[in-house]
Amino acid sequence: MKRDFNQWFAGFRASIADYKYYIDFKKVYENIKQYETELNLLNNLVKSKDIETDFEILIRKYPNVMKVVPTLIAKREKQIPAIDKQGQFNYDFENMNQVIGQYKYFMRETGIFDLLENNIVHDIRDLMMGIEIGLNSNARKNRGGTLMEKLVEDFLVKAGFVKNVNYFKEIYLSEIEAKTGLDLSTLSNNGKVKKRFDFAIILDGQVFAIECNFYSSDGSKLNETARSYKAIAIEANKIKNFHFVWLTDGRGWQKAKFNLQETFDVMEHIYNIKDLEENILQKITNFKK
């Protein structure tokens, strides 16, 4: 029986966020703790009357302090490029590659010296905490993808599937070929593309390769994903005993609805969270505990 796209789409959800989705404070604390010594040393520059001299003395004695500087400008990378009328410089905060005077220039021009010497912050640890919380919140999009994977795996386990027995996580096409003897070269462009699926159910000679994602916000990636999965579904239909399954959801699809519908119209196994709740994985695989 042909499903109605609009009825199916109406069941999409605004969020699957759990309590850890918003801020992972444990990760924030871990990031700060690893630099506790360096932060305490850097605190010696707060309210300095001669910050450039005090900075040089500190760095010569404790060069590892420089490792925390990128985080103070909300950067994870330890190599930071900067350009102005003086020229272009690539600063290495893991292994200092410029003279100390150039690092002083960096600290002055980015505003870090001003922050310290004018006592705008009283404790570098508190500043670091705020920055880490901000950086952690920027990682929500990645956590959203992880949440969807966790949700799907919970449904697999609840249905009675067993990891590394009849379902496999983050599995490459080459691994599926090795386990089943299927020729999946058309999906990997004859081995040139290392395609990996989020999950694969391998049961009674049948393979159900699963991709899953959740989009709470829109973006160009959604249209690209819909087109890509449509192409995979068309090729997968030509392979005996191989089935491509796409589990997706989220209100982010609202602006890309028509692209999603194009894929829905040609793809047999495209489902949302409501379908998962109605035991779709057991139904399509004929699996019984």
Short mmCIF file of N, CA, C and O in Angstrom, two decimals, residues 95-228:
data_model
loop_
_atom_site.label_atom_id
_atom_site.label_comp_id
_atom_site.label_asym_id
_atom_site.label_seq_id
_atom_site.Cartn_x
_atom_site.Cartn_y
_atom_site.Cartn_z
N ASN A 95 53.89 24.45 20.09
CA ASN A 95 55.35 24.59 20.05
C ASN A 95 55.65 25.98 19.49
O ASN A 95 55.50 26.20 18.28
N MET A 96 56.06 26.89 20.35
CA MET A 96 56.21 28.28 19.94
C MET A 96 57.16 28.42 18.76
O MET A 96 58.30 27.98 18.81
N ASN A 97 56.64 29.02 17.67
CA ASN A 97 57.43 29.14 16.44
C ASN A 97 57.75 30.59 16.09
O ASN A 97 58.27 30.87 15.02
N GLN A 98 57.39 31.52 16.96
CA GLN A 98 57.70 32.94 16.77
C GLN A 98 58.48 33.43 17.99
O GLN A 98 58.45 32.81 19.05
N VAL A 99 59.16 34.55 17.83
CA VAL A 99 59.85 35.14 18.98
C VAL A 99 58.79 35.61 19.97
O VAL A 99 57.64 35.88 19.60
N ILE A 100 59.17 35.70 21.23
CA ILE A 100 58.21 36.06 22.28
C ILE A 100 57.56 37.41 22.00
O ILE A 100 56.37 37.62 22.26
N GLY A 101 58.33 38.33 21.40
CA GLY A 101 57.78 39.65 21.09
C GLY A 101 56.59 39.56 20.16
O GLY A 101 55.63 40.35 20.28
N GLN A 102 56.61 38.58 19.23
CA GLN A 102 55.48 38.42 18.31
C GLN A 102 54.26 37.88 19.05
O GLN A 102 53.12 38.25 18.75
N TYR A 103 54.49 37.01 20.02
CA TYR A 103 53.37 36.51 20.83
C TYR A 103 52.80 37.62 21.71
O TYR A 103 51.60 37.66 21.96
N LYS A 104 53.66 38.51 22.17
CA LYS A 104 53.16 39.67 22.91
C LYS A 104 52.22 40.48 22.03
O LYS A 104 51.17 40.97 22.48
N TYR A 105 52.62 40.64 20.77
CA TYR A 105 51.81 41.39 19.81
C TYR A 105 50.44 40.72 19.65
O TYR A 105 49.40 41.39 19.62
N PHE A 106 50.44 39.42 19.56
CA PHE A 106 49.19 38.65 19.45
C PHE A 106 48.31 38.90 20.66
O PHE A 106 47.11 39.16 20.53
N MET A 107 48.90 38.83 21.84
CA MET A 107 48.13 39.01 23.08
C MET A 107 47.56 40.42 23.18
O MET A 107 46.45 40.63 23.67
N ARG A 108 48.33 41.40 22.70
CA ARG A 108 47.86 42.79 22.76
C ARG A 108 46.75 43.02 21.73
O ARG A 108 45.70 43.60 22.04
N GLU A 109 46.98 42.59 20.50
CA GLU A 109 46.04 42.87 19.42
C GLU A 109 44.72 42.11 19.56
O GLU A 109 43.67 42.58 19.13
N THR A 110 44.75 40.93 20.13
CA THR A 110 43.50 40.17 20.33
C THR A 110 42.72 40.66 21.54
O THR A 110 41.56 40.29 21.72
N GLY A 111 43.36 41.48 22.38
CA GLY A 111 42.66 42.03 23.54
C GLY A 111 42.87 41.25 24.82
O GLY A 111 42.32 41.61 25.87
N ILE A 112 43.68 40.19 24.77
CA ILE A 112 43.89 39.38 25.98
C ILE A 112 44.64 40.15 27.05
O ILE A 112 44.29 40.09 28.24
N PHE A 113 45.68 40.88 26.65
CA PHE A 113 46.42 41.69 27.63
C PHE A 113 45.49 42.70 28.31
O PHE A 113 45.55 42.89 29.53
N ASP A 114 44.67 43.37 27.53
CA ASP A 114 43.73 44.36 28.08
C ASP A 114 42.80 43.71 29.09
O ASP A 114 42.50 44.27 30.15
N LEU A 115 42.35 42.52 28.75
CA LEU A 115 41.45 41.76 29.63
C LEU A 115 42.09 41.50 30.99
O LEU A 115 41.44 41.61 32.03
N LEU A 116 43.39 41.19 30.96
CA LEU A 116 44.10 40.82 32.19
C LEU A 116 44.56 42.03 32.99
O LEU A 116 44.28 42.13 34.19
N GLU A 117 45.25 42.94 32.34
CA GLU A 117 45.86 44.04 33.09
C GLU A 117 44.83 45.02 33.65
O GLU A 117 45.08 45.67 34.67
N ASN A 118 43.68 45.11 33.00
CA ASN A 118 42.64 46.03 33.48
C ASN A 118 41.62 45.34 34.39
O ASN A 118 40.57 45.90 34.70
N ASN A 119 41.95 44.10 34.77
CA ASN A 119 41.13 43.36 35.74
C ASN A 119 39.67 43.23 35.29
O ASN A 119 38.74 43.27 36.10
N ILE A 120 39.50 43.10 33.96
CA ILE A 120 38.15 42.90 33.43
C ILE A 120 37.62 41.54 33.88
O ILE A 120 36.43 41.35 34.10
N VAL A 121 38.52 40.58 34.00
CA VAL A 121 38.18 39.30 34.62
C VAL A 121 39.06 39.15 35.86
O VAL A 121 40.22 39.56 35.86
N HIS A 122 38.51 38.57 36.89
CA HIS A 122 39.25 38.40 38.14
C HIS A 122 39.92 37.04 38.24
O HIS A 122 40.86 36.85 39.01
N ASP A 123 39.41 36.09 37.46
CA ASP A 123 39.94 34.72 37.52
C ASP A 123 39.84 34.11 36.13
O ASP A 123 38.74 34.02 35.57
N ILE A 124 40.97 33.72 35.57
CA ILE A 124 41.01 33.14 34.23
C ILE A 124 40.18 31.86 34.15
O ILE A 124 39.59 31.53 33.13
N ARG A 125 40.11 31.15 35.26
CA ARG A 125 39.32 29.90 35.26
C ARG A 125 37.85 30.20 34.99
O ARG A 125 37.19 29.45 34.27
N ASP A 126 37.33 31.28 35.57
CA ASP A 126 35.94 31.64 35.33
C ASP A 126 35.71 32.02 33.87
O ASP A 126 34.69 31.66 33.27
N LEU A 127 36.67 32.77 33.32
CA LEU A 127 36.58 33.13 31.90
C LEU A 127 36.59 31.88 31.04
O LEU A 127 35.79 31.74 30.11
N MET A 128 37.51 30.97 31.36
CA MET A 128 37.64 29.72 30.61
C MET A 128 36.35 28.91 30.68
O MET A 128 35.92 28.31 29.69
N MET A 129 35.72 28.91 31.84
CA MET A 129 34.47 28.19 32.01
C MET A 129 33.40 28.73 31.05
O MET A 129 32.71 27.98 30.37
N GLY A 130 33.28 30.05 30.99
CA GLY A 130 32.30 30.66 30.10
C GLY A 130 32.57 30.35 28.64
O GLY A 130 31.64 30.05 27.87
N ILE A 131 33.84 30.42 28.25
CA ILE A 131 34.20 30.13 26.85
C ILE A 131 33.94 28.67 26.52
O ILE A 131 33.39 28.34 25.45
N GLU A 132 34.31 27.77 27.43
CA GLU A 132 34.09 26.34 27.20
C GLU A 132 32.59 26.02 27.07
O GLU A 132 32.20 25.20 26.25
N ILE A 133 31.77 26.69 27.85
CA ILE A 133 30.32 26.49 27.75
C ILE A 133 29.83 26.94 26.38
O ILE A 133 29.03 26.26 25.73
N GLY A 134 30.35 28.07 25.90
CA GLY A 134 29.98 28.55 24.58
C GLY A 134 30.41 27.60 23.48
O GLY A 134 29.64 27.30 22.56
N LEU A 135 31.66 27.13 23.55
CA LEU A 135 32.15 26.19 22.54
C LEU A 135 31.37 24.88 22.58
O LEU A 135 31.09 24.28 21.54
N ASN A 136 31.02 24.46 23.79
CA ASN A 136 30.27 23.22 23.92
C ASN A 136 28.88 23.34 23.32
O ASN A 136 28.37 22.40 22.70
N SER A 137 28.25 24.51 23.48
CA SER A 137 26.92 24.70 22.91
C SER A 137 26.96 24.67 21.38
O SER A 137 26.01 24.26 20.73
N ASN A 138 28.10 25.10 20.79
CA ASN A 138 28.25 25.07 19.34
C ASN A 138 28.31 23.65 18.80
O ASN A 138 28.13 23.42 17.59
N ALA A 139 28.57 22.69 19.67
CA ALA A 139 28.68 21.29 19.25
C ALA A 139 27.33 20.58 19.25
O ALA A 139 27.26 19.38 19.04
N ARG A 140 26.24 21.32 19.48
CA ARG A 140 24.93 20.68 19.57
C ARG A 140 24.54 19.95 18.29
O ARG A 140 23.89 18.91 18.34
N LYS A 141 24.90 20.53 17.14
CA LYS A 141 24.52 19.89 15.88
C LYS A 141 25.11 18.49 15.79
O LYS A 141 24.44 17.54 15.38
N ASN A 142 26.37 18.35 16.20
CA ASN A 142 27.00 17.02 16.21
C ASN A 142 26.31 16.09 17.21
O ASN A 142 26.14 14.90 16.95
N ARG A 143 25.94 16.66 18.37
CA ARG A 143 25.26 15.83 19.37
C ARG A 143 23.89 15.38 18.87
O ARG A 143 23.41 14.32 19.23
N GLY A 144 23.26 16.23 18.02
CA GLY A 144 21.95 15.85 17.46
C GLY A 144 22.06 14.59 16.62
O GLY A 144 21.21 13.70 16.71
N GLY A 145 23.12 14.50 15.81
CA GLY A 145 23.33 13.30 15.01
C GLY A 145 23.60 12.09 15.88
O GLY A 145 23.09 10.99 15.63
N THR A 146 24.38 12.29 16.94
CA THR A 146 24.67 11.21 17.86
C THR A 146 23.42 10.75 18.59
O THR A 146 23.23 9.55 18.83
N LEU A 147 22.54 11.70 18.94
CA LEU A 147 21.29 11.35 19.61
C LEU A 147 20.43 10.46 18.74
O LEU A 147 19.81 9.51 19.22
N MET A 148 20.37 10.77 17.45
CA MET A 148 19.55 9.95 16.54
C MET A 148 20.13 8.54 16.43
O MET A 148 19.39 7.56 16.43
N GLU A 149 21.45 8.44 16.37
CA GLU A 149 22.07 7.12 16.32
C GLU A 149 21.77 6.33 17.59
O GLU A 149 21.48 5.13 17.53
N LYS A 150 21.85 7.00 18.73
CA LYS A 150 21.56 6.34 20.00
C LYS A 150 20.11 5.88 20.04
O LYS A 150 19.80 4.76 20.49
N LEU A 151 19.21 6.74 19.56
CA LEU A 151 17.80 6.40 19.56
C LEU A 151 17.54 5.16 18.69
O LEU A 151 16.82 4.24 19.09
N VAL A 152 18.14 5.14 17.50
CA VAL A 152 17.96 3.99 16.59
C VAL A 152 18.53 2.73 17.22
O VAL A 152 17.90 1.66 17.17
N GLU A 153 19.70 2.85 17.84
CA GLU A 153 20.30 1.67 18.45
C GLU A 153 19.44 1.16 19.61
O GLU A 153 19.31 -0.05 19.83
N ASP A 154 18.84 2.08 20.36
CA ASP A 154 17.94 1.67 21.44
C ASP A 154 16.76 0.85 20.90
O ASP A 154 16.36 -0.15 21.51
N PHE A 155 16.23 1.27 19.76
CA PHE A 155 15.13 0.52 19.14
C PHE A 155 15.60 -0.86 18.66
O PHE A 155 14.87 -1.84 18.76
N LEU A 156 16.82 -0.92 18.11
CA LEU A 156 17.37 -2.20 17.67
C LEU A 156 17.50 -3.18 18.84
O LEU A 156 17.09 -4.34 18.74
N VAL A 157 18.07 -2.69 19.93
CA VAL A 157 18.26 -3.54 21.10
C VAL A 157 16.92 -3.95 21.70
O VAL A 157 16.72 -5.13 22.07
N LYS A 158 16.01 -3.00 21.79
CA LYS A 158 14.68 -3.29 22.33
C LYS A 158 13.96 -4.35 21.50
O LYS A 158 13.23 -5.19 22.04
N ALA A 159 14.19 -4.32 20.19
CA ALA A 159 13.54 -5.30 19.30
C ALA A 159 14.15 -6.69 19.42
O ALA A 159 13.57 -7.67 18.95
N GLY A 160 15.33 -6.77 20.04
CA GLY A 160 15.96 -8.07 20.22
C GLY A 160 17.17 -8.32 19.35
O GLY A 160 17.79 -9.38 19.41
N PHE A 161 17.51 -7.35 18.50
CA PHE A 161 18.72 -7.49 17.69
C PHE A 161 19.95 -7.44 18.60
O PHE A 161 19.95 -6.77 19.64
N VAL A 162 21.00 -8.14 18.22
CA VAL A 162 22.21 -8.23 19.04
C VAL A 162 23.39 -7.65 18.27
O VAL A 162 23.66 -8.03 17.13
N LYS A 163 24.09 -6.73 18.94
CA LYS A 163 25.21 -6.05 18.30
C LYS A 163 26.31 -7.04 17.93
O LYS A 163 26.67 -7.93 18.72
N ASN A 164 26.84 -6.89 16.74
CA ASN A 164 27.92 -7.72 16.19
C ASN A 164 27.50 -9.16 15.98
O ASN A 164 28.34 -10.04 15.74
N VAL A 165 26.19 -9.42 16.07
CA VAL A 165 25.63 -10.75 15.74
C VAL A 165 24.71 -10.60 14.53
O VAL A 165 24.94 -11.18 13.48
N ASN A 166 23.66 -9.80 14.71
CA ASN A 166 22.78 -9.55 13.55
C ASN A 166 22.57 -8.06 13.27
O ASN A 166 21.84 -7.71 12.34
N TYR A 167 23.19 -7.20 14.07
CA TYR A 167 23.27 -5.79 13.66
C TYR A 167 24.67 -5.28 13.97
O TYR A 167 25.33 -5.70 14.92
N PHE A 168 25.11 -4.36 13.11
CA PHE A 168 26.48 -3.85 13.19
C PHE A 168 26.44 -2.33 13.08
O PHE A 168 25.65 -1.77 12.33
N LYS A 169 27.30 -1.68 13.85
CA LYS A 169 27.31 -0.22 13.90
C LYS A 169 28.53 0.32 13.16
O LYS A 169 29.61 -0.24 13.24
N GLU A 170 28.32 1.44 12.44
CA GLU A 170 29.38 2.11 11.69
C GLU A 170 30.17 1.08 10.87
O GLU A 170 31.37 0.87 11.08
N ILE A 171 29.52 0.51 9.92
CA ILE A 171 30.09 -0.58 9.13
C ILE A 171 30.29 -0.14 7.68
O ILE A 171 29.42 0.48 7.07
N TYR A 172 31.46 -0.45 7.14
CA TYR A 172 31.80 -0.10 5.77
C TYR A 172 31.23 -1.10 4.78
O TYR A 172 30.99 -2.27 5.12
N LEU A 173 31.02 -0.64 3.55
CA LEU A 173 30.54 -1.54 2.49
C LEU A 173 31.45 -2.75 2.33
O LEU A 173 30.98 -3.87 2.15
N SER A 174 32.75 -2.52 2.40
CA SER A 174 33.71 -3.63 2.25
C SER A 174 33.51 -4.69 3.33
O SER A 174 33.67 -5.89 3.07
N GLU A 175 33.15 -4.24 4.54
CA GLU A 175 32.90 -5.19 5.63
C GLU A 175 31.62 -5.98 5.38
O GLU A 175 31.56 -7.18 5.67
N ILE A 176 30.61 -5.31 4.84
CA ILE A 176 29.37 -6.01 4.51
C ILE A 176 29.63 -7.04 3.42
O ILE A 176 29.14 -8.18 3.49
N GLU A 177 30.43 -6.67 2.43
CA GLU A 177 30.77 -7.62 1.35
C GLU A 177 31.50 -8.84 1.93
O GLU A 177 31.22 -9.98 1.54
N ALA A 178 32.43 -8.59 2.85
CA ALA A 178 33.19 -9.69 3.45
C ALA A 178 32.30 -10.62 4.25
O ALA A 178 32.51 -11.84 4.28
N LYS A 179 31.28 -10.07 4.91
CA LYS A 179 30.40 -10.89 5.74
C LYS A 179 29.35 -11.64 4.93
O LYS A 179 28.86 -12.68 5.38
N THR A 180 28.99 -11.10 3.77
CA THR A 180 27.85 -11.66 3.04
C THR A 180 28.18 -12.22 1.66
O THR A 180 27.40 -13.00 1.11
N GLY A 181 29.30 -11.80 1.09
CA GLY A 181 29.64 -12.22 -0.26
C GLY A 181 28.92 -11.43 -1.33
O GLY A 181 29.07 -11.72 -2.53
N LEU A 182 28.16 -10.42 -0.94
CA LEU A 182 27.46 -9.59 -1.92
C LEU A 182 28.46 -8.69 -2.65
O LEU A 182 29.47 -8.25 -2.09
N ASP A 183 28.16 -8.42 -3.92
CA ASP A 183 28.95 -7.49 -4.71
C ASP A 183 28.29 -6.12 -4.64
O ASP A 183 27.23 -5.89 -5.23
N LEU A 184 28.90 -5.22 -3.89
CA LEU A 184 28.33 -3.88 -3.69
C LEU A 184 29.17 -2.81 -4.37
O LEU A 184 29.14 -1.65 -4.00
N SER A 185 29.90 -3.22 -5.40
CA SER A 185 30.83 -2.31 -6.07
C SER A 185 30.13 -1.12 -6.72
O SER A 185 30.72 -0.04 -6.85
N THR A 186 28.87 -1.28 -7.13
CA THR A 186 28.17 -0.16 -7.76
C THR A 186 27.89 0.96 -6.75
O THR A 186 27.71 2.11 -7.12
N LEU A 187 27.87 0.61 -5.46
CA LEU A 187 27.64 1.63 -4.43
C LEU A 187 28.92 2.32 -3.99
O LEU A 187 28.87 3.38 -3.37
N SER A 188 30.05 1.69 -4.29
CA SER A 188 31.34 2.26 -3.88
C SER A 188 32.17 2.74 -5.06
O SER A 188 33.36 3.01 -4.89
N ASN A 189 31.52 2.83 -6.23
CA ASN A 189 32.24 3.22 -7.45
C ASN A 189 33.45 2.32 -7.65
O ASN A 189 34.57 2.78 -7.82
N ASN A 190 33.16 1.01 -7.60
CA ASN A 190 34.19 -0.01 -7.77
C ASN A 190 35.32 0.12 -6.75
O ASN A 190 36.51 -0.02 -7.07
N GLY A 191 34.93 0.40 -5.51
CA GLY A 191 35.89 0.44 -4.43
C GLY A 191 36.60 1.77 -4.26
O GLY A 191 37.41 1.93 -3.34
N LYS A 192 36.27 2.76 -5.08
CA LYS A 192 36.94 4.06 -5.00
C LYS A 192 36.41 4.92 -3.85
O LYS A 192 37.08 5.81 -3.35
N VAL A 193 35.16 4.65 -3.45
CA VAL A 193 34.55 5.41 -2.36
C VAL A 193 34.37 4.50 -1.15
O VAL A 193 33.77 3.42 -1.27
N LYS A 194 34.88 4.90 -0.01
CA LYS A 194 34.75 4.11 1.22
C LYS A 194 33.47 4.50 1.94
O LYS A 194 33.47 5.29 2.87
N LYS A 195 32.37 3.94 1.47
CA LYS A 195 31.07 4.26 2.04
C LYS A 195 30.86 3.51 3.36
O LYS A 195 31.11 2.31 3.46
N ARG A 196 30.39 4.26 4.37
CA ARG A 196 30.11 3.66 5.66
C ARG A 196 28.66 3.94 6.05
O ARG A 196 28.18 5.06 5.90
N PHE A 197 27.98 2.91 6.53
CA PHE A 197 26.61 3.07 7.00
C PHE A 197 26.58 3.16 8.52
O PHE A 197 27.44 2.60 9.21
N ASP A 198 25.59 3.87 9.04
CA ASP A 198 25.47 4.00 10.49
C ASP A 198 25.21 2.64 11.14
O ASP A 198 25.77 2.33 12.19
N PHE A 199 24.37 1.85 10.51
CA PHE A 199 24.06 0.50 10.99
C PHE A 199 23.81 -0.42 9.80
O PHE A 199 23.51 0.05 8.70
N ALA A 200 23.93 -1.70 10.05
CA ALA A 200 23.49 -2.70 9.07
C ALA A 200 22.91 -3.88 9.83
O ALA A 200 23.52 -4.36 10.79
N ILE A 201 21.73 -4.30 9.41
CA ILE A 201 21.14 -5.54 9.92
C ILE A 201 21.43 -6.61 8.89
O ILE A 201 21.12 -6.45 7.71
N ILE A 202 22.07 -7.68 9.31
CA ILE A 202 22.37 -8.80 8.42
C ILE A 202 21.66 -10.02 8.99
O ILE A 202 22.00 -10.50 10.07
N LEU A 203 20.67 -10.49 8.24
CA LEU A 203 19.77 -11.51 8.79
C LEU A 203 19.22 -12.39 7.68
O LEU A 203 18.67 -11.89 6.69
N ASP A 204 19.41 -13.70 7.82
CA ASP A 204 18.86 -14.66 6.87
C ASP A 204 19.22 -14.34 5.43
O ASP A 204 18.39 -14.41 4.51
N GLY A 205 20.49 -13.96 5.22
CA GLY A 205 20.95 -13.68 3.87
C GLY A 205 20.55 -12.33 3.32
O GLY A 205 20.86 -12.00 2.16
N GLN A 206 19.85 -11.54 4.12
CA GLN A 206 19.42 -10.21 3.70
C GLN A 206 20.23 -9.14 4.45
O GLN A 206 20.56 -9.30 5.61
N VAL A 207 20.50 -8.06 3.74
CA VAL A 207 21.21 -6.93 4.33
C VAL A 207 20.33 -5.69 4.30
O VAL A 207 19.78 -5.34 3.25
N PHE A 208 20.19 -5.06 5.45
CA PHE A 208 19.46 -3.80 5.55
C PHE A 208 20.46 -2.75 6.04
O PHE A 208 20.77 -2.68 7.23
N ALA A 209 20.98 -1.97 5.09
CA ALA A 209 21.98 -0.95 5.41
C ALA A 209 21.25 0.33 5.79
O ALA A 209 20.40 0.82 5.04
N ILE A 210 21.59 0.86 6.96
CA ILE A 210 20.80 1.96 7.55
C ILE A 210 21.62 3.24 7.70
O ILE A 210 22.74 3.22 8.22
N GLU A 211 21.05 4.34 7.24
CA GLU A 211 21.55 5.67 7.55
C GLU A 211 20.52 6.37 8.41
O GLU A 211 19.31 6.21 8.19
N CYS A 212 20.96 7.14 9.40
CA CYS A 212 20.00 7.84 10.25
C CYS A 212 20.48 9.25 10.56
O CYS A 212 21.67 9.49 10.71
N ASN A 213 19.56 10.18 10.58
CA ASN A 213 19.89 11.56 10.92
C ASN A 213 18.64 12.29 11.41
O ASN A 213 17.51 11.88 11.11
N PHE A 214 18.87 13.34 12.15
CA PHE A 214 17.79 14.19 12.66
C PHE A 214 18.19 15.63 12.43
O PHE A 214 19.29 16.04 12.81
N TYR A 215 17.31 16.40 11.81
CA TYR A 215 17.60 17.81 11.53
C TYR A 215 16.59 18.71 12.23
O TYR A 215 15.43 18.76 11.85
N SER A 216 17.07 19.41 13.25
CA SER A 216 16.19 20.34 13.95
C SER A 216 16.18 21.71 13.29
O SER A 216 15.30 22.53 13.54
N SER A 217 17.18 21.97 12.42
CA SER A 217 17.23 23.24 11.70
C SER A 217 17.54 22.98 10.23
O SER A 217 18.06 21.91 9.88
N ASP A 218 17.21 23.95 9.39
CA ASP A 218 17.38 23.75 7.95
C ASP A 218 18.81 24.08 7.52
O ASP A 218 19.66 24.45 8.32
N GLY A 219 19.06 23.93 6.22
CA GLY A 219 20.38 24.20 5.68
C GLY A 219 20.55 23.49 4.34
O GLY A 219 19.76 22.60 3.99
N SER A 220 21.58 23.87 3.61
CA SER A 220 21.79 23.29 2.28
C SER A 220 22.13 21.81 2.34
O SER A 220 21.90 21.07 1.38
N LYS A 221 22.65 21.36 3.47
CA LYS A 221 23.05 19.95 3.60
C LYS A 221 21.86 19.01 3.43
O LYS A 221 22.01 17.89 2.94
N LEU A 222 20.67 19.46 3.81
CA LEU A 222 19.49 18.59 3.73
C LEU A 222 19.17 18.23 2.29
O LEU A 222 18.88 17.06 1.98
N ASN A 223 19.21 19.21 1.39
CA ASN A 223 18.94 18.94 -0.02
C ASN A 223 19.98 17.99 -0.60
O ASN A 223 19.65 17.07 -1.35
N GLU A 224 21.24 18.21 -0.23
CA GLU A 224 22.32 17.35 -0.69
C GLU A 224 22.14 15.92 -0.19
O GLU A 224 22.34 14.95 -0.93
N THR A 225 21.75 15.80 1.08
CA THR A 225 21.53 14.47 1.66
C THR A 225 20.39 13.74 0.95
O THR A 225 20.51 12.55 0.62
N ALA A 226 19.29 14.45 0.70
CA ALA A 226 18.14 13.83 0.03
C ALA A 226 18.53 13.33 -1.35
O ALA A 226 18.16 12.21 -1.75
N ARG A 227 19.27 14.14 -2.10
CA ARG A 227 19.68 13.73 -3.46
C ARG A 227 20.64 12.54 -3.40
O ARG A 227 20.53 11.61 -4.20
N SER A 228 21.57 12.60 -2.46
CA SER A 228 22.56 11.52 -2.33
C SER A 228 21.89 10.19 -1.98
O SER A 228 22.19 9.15 -2.58
#
